[in-house]
mmCIF file of C-alpha atoms and ligand atoms in Angstrom:
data_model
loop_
_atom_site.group_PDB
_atom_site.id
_atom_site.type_symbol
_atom_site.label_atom_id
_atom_site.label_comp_id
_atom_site.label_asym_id
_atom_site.label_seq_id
_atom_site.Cartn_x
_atom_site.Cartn_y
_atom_site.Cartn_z
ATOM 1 C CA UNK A 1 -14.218 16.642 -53.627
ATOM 2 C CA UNK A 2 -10.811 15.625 -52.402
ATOM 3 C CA UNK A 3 -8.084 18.155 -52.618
ATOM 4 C CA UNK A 4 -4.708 17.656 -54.695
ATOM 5 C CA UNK A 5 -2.799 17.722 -51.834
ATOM 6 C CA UNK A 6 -4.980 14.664 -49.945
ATOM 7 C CA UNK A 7 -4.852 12.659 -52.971
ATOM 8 C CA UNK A 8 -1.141 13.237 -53.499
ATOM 9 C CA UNK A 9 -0.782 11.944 -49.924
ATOM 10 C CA UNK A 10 -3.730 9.110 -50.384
ATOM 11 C CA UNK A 11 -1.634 7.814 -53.679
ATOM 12 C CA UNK A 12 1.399 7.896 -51.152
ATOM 13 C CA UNK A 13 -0.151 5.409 -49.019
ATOM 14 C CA UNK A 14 1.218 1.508 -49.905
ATOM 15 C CA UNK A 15 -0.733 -1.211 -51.115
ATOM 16 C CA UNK A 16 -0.653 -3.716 -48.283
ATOM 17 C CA UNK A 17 -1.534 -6.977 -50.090
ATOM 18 C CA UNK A 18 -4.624 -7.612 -48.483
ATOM 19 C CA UNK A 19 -7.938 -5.762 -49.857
ATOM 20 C CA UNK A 20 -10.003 -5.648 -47.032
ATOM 21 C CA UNK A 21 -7.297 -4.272 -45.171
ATOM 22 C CA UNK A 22 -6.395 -1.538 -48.058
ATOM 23 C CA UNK A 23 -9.821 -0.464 -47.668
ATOM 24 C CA UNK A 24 -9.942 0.135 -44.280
ATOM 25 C CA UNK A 25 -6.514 2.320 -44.274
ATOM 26 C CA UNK A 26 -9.200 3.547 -47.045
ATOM 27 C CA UNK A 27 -11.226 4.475 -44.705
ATOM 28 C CA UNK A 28 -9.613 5.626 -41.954
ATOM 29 C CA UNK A 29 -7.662 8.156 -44.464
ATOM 30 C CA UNK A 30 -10.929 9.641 -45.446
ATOM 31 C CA UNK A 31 -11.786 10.113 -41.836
ATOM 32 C CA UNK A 32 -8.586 12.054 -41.239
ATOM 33 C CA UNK A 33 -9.347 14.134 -44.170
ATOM 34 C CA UNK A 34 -12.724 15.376 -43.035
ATOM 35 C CA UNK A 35 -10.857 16.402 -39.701
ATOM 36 C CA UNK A 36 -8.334 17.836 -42.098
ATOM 37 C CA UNK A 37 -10.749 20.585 -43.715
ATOM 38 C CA UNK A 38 -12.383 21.170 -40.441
ATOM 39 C CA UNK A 39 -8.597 22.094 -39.294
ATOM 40 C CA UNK A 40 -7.939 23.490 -42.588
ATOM 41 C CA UNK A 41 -10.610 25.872 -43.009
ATOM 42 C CA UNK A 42 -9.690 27.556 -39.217
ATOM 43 C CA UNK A 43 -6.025 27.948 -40.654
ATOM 44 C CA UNK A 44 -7.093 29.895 -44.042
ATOM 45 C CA UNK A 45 -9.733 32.099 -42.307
ATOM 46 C CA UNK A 46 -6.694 32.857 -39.880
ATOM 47 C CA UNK A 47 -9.427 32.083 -36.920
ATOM 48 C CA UNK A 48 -9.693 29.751 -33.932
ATOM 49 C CA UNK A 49 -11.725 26.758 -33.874
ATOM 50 C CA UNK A 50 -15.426 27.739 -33.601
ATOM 51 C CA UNK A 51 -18.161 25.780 -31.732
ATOM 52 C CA UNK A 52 -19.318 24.218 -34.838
ATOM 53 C CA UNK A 53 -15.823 23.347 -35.754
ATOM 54 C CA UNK A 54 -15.332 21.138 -32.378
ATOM 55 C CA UNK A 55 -18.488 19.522 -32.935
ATOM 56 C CA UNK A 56 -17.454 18.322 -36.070
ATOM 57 C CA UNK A 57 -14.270 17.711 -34.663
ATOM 58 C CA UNK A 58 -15.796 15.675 -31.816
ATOM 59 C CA UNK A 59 -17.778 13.329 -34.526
ATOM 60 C CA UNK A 60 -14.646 12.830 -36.928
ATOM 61 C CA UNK A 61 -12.741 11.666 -33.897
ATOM 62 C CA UNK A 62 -15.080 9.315 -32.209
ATOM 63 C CA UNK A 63 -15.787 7.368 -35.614
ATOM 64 C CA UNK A 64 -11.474 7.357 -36.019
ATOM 65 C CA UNK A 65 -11.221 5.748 -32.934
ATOM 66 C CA UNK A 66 -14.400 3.287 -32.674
ATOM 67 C CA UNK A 67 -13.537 2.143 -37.028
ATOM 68 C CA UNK A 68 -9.746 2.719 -35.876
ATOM 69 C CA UNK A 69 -9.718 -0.045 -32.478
ATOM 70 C CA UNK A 70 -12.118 -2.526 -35.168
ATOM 71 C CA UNK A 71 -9.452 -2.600 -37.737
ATOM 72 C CA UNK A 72 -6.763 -2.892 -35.428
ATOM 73 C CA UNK A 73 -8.215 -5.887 -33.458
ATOM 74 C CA UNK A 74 -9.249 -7.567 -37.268
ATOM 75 C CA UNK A 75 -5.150 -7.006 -38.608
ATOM 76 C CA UNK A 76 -3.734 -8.307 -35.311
ATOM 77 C CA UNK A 77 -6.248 -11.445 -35.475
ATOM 78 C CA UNK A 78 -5.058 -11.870 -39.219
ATOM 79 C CA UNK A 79 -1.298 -11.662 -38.584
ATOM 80 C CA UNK A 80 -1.944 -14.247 -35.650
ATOM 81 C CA UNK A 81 -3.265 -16.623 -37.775
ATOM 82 C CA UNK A 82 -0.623 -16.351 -40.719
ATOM 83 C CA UNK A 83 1.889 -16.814 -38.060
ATOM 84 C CA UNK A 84 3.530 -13.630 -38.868
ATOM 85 C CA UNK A 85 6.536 -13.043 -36.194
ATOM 86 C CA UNK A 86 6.477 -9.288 -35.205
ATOM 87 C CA UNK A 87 2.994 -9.003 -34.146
ATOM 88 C CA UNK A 88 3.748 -8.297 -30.581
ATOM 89 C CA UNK A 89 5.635 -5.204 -31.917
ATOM 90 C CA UNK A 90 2.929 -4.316 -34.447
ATOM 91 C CA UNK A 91 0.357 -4.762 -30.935
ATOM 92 C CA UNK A 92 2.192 -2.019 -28.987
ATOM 93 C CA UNK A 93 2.524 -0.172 -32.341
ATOM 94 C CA UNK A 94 -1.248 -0.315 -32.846
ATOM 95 C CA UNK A 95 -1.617 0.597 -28.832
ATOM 96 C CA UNK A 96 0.479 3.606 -28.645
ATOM 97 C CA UNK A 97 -1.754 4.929 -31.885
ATOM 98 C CA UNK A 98 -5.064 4.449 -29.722
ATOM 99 C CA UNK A 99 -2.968 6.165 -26.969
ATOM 100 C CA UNK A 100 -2.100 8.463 -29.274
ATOM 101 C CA UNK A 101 -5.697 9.319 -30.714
ATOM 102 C CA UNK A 102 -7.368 9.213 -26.768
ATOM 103 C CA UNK A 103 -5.251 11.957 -25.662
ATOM 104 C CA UNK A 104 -6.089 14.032 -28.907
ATOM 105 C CA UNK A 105 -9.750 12.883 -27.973
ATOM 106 C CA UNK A 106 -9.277 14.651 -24.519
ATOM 107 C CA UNK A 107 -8.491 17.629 -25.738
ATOM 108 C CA UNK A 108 -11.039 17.915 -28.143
ATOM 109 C CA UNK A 109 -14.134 17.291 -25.740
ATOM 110 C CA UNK A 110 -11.921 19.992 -23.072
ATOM 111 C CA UNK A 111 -12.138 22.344 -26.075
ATOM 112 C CA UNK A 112 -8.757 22.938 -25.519
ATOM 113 C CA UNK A 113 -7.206 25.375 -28.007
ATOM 114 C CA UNK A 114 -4.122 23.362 -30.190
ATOM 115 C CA UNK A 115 -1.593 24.380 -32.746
ATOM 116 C CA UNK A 116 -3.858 23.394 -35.745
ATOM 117 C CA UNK A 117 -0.626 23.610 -37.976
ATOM 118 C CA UNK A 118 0.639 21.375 -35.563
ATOM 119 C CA UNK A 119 -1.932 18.748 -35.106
ATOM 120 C CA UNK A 120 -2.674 18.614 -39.079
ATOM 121 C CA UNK A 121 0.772 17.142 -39.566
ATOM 122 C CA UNK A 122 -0.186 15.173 -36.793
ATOM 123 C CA UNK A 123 -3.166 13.256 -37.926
ATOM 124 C CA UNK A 124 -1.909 13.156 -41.100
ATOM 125 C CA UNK A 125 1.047 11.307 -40.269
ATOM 126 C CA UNK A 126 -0.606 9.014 -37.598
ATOM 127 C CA UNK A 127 -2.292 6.613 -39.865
ATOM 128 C CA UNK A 128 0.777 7.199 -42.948
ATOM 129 C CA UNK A 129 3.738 6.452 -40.916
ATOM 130 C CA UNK A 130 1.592 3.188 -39.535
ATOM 131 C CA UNK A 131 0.747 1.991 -42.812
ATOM 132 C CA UNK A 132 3.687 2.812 -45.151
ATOM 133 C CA UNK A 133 6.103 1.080 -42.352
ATOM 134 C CA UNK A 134 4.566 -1.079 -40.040
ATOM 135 C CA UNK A 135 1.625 -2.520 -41.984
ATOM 136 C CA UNK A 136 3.795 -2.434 -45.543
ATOM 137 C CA UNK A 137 6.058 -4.643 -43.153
ATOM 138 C CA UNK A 138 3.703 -7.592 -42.592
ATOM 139 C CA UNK A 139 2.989 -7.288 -46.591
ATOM 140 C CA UNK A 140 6.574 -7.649 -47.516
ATOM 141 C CA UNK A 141 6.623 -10.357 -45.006
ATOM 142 C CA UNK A 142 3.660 -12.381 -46.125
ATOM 143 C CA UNK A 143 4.421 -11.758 -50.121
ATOM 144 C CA UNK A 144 7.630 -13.367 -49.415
ATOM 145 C CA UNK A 145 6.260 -16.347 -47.700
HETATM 146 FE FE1 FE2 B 201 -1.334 -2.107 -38.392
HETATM 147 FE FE1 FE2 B 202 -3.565 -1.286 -40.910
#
């Protein structure tokens, strides 16, 4: 079951006109809170991330990236085709995330010890801040149009 807190910050997340498309940031939220509770259950027990823990880890972040890239590639093909004028910004947005997750990806298969308290608010914010702004920006855009 979903925690208060996730679904607090799920009902945060903004409609973005297009249901496919909601379903996906859908999606991808779930994803992040999986790695969430992995990350989460480290910080209670006051421990370090155990073997078990990266492997976990390691899974959550391979499906983020391969569902992550897909729904990327299907938003940028969508704005291209409604004509929608920012989508070269919304490209290198949608780059630097990938960027973004890879590195985190690195450091995950080097096992190398983060600031979990650090990297929740991380991938927490990583999809949010994407969605809320830049995707809630196309929305605006297209309901207006
Ligand atoms: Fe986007
Ligand atoms: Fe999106």
């Amino acid at each position: 079951m979903i925690s208060q807190f996730h679904a607090k910050l799920f009902d945060s997340m903004k409609d973005v006109g297009e249901p496919r498309f909601n379903l996906a940031h859908e999606r991808l939220f779930n994803m992040i809170v999986d790695a969430d509770e992995i990350l989460g259950r480290a910080v209670t027990a006051e421990r370090t991330l155990v073997q078990e823990d990266w492997e976990a880890l390691s899974g959550v972040c391979d499906a983020l990236a391969m569902y992550s890239k897909q729904h990327f590639a299907e938003e940028e093909e969508f704005l291209f085709k409604q004509g929608y004028p920012d989508l070269d910004r919304h490209r290198v947005a949608h780059h630097s995330l990938i960027e973004e997750l890879n590195s985190f990806q690195k450091k995950v298969i080097q096992r190398d010890e983060m600031d979990l308290k650090e990297l929740r608010r991380w991938m927490l914010e990583w999809l949010l801040h994407h969605v809320n702004h830049e995707d809630y920006a196309y929305a605006v855009y297209l309901f207006k149009k």
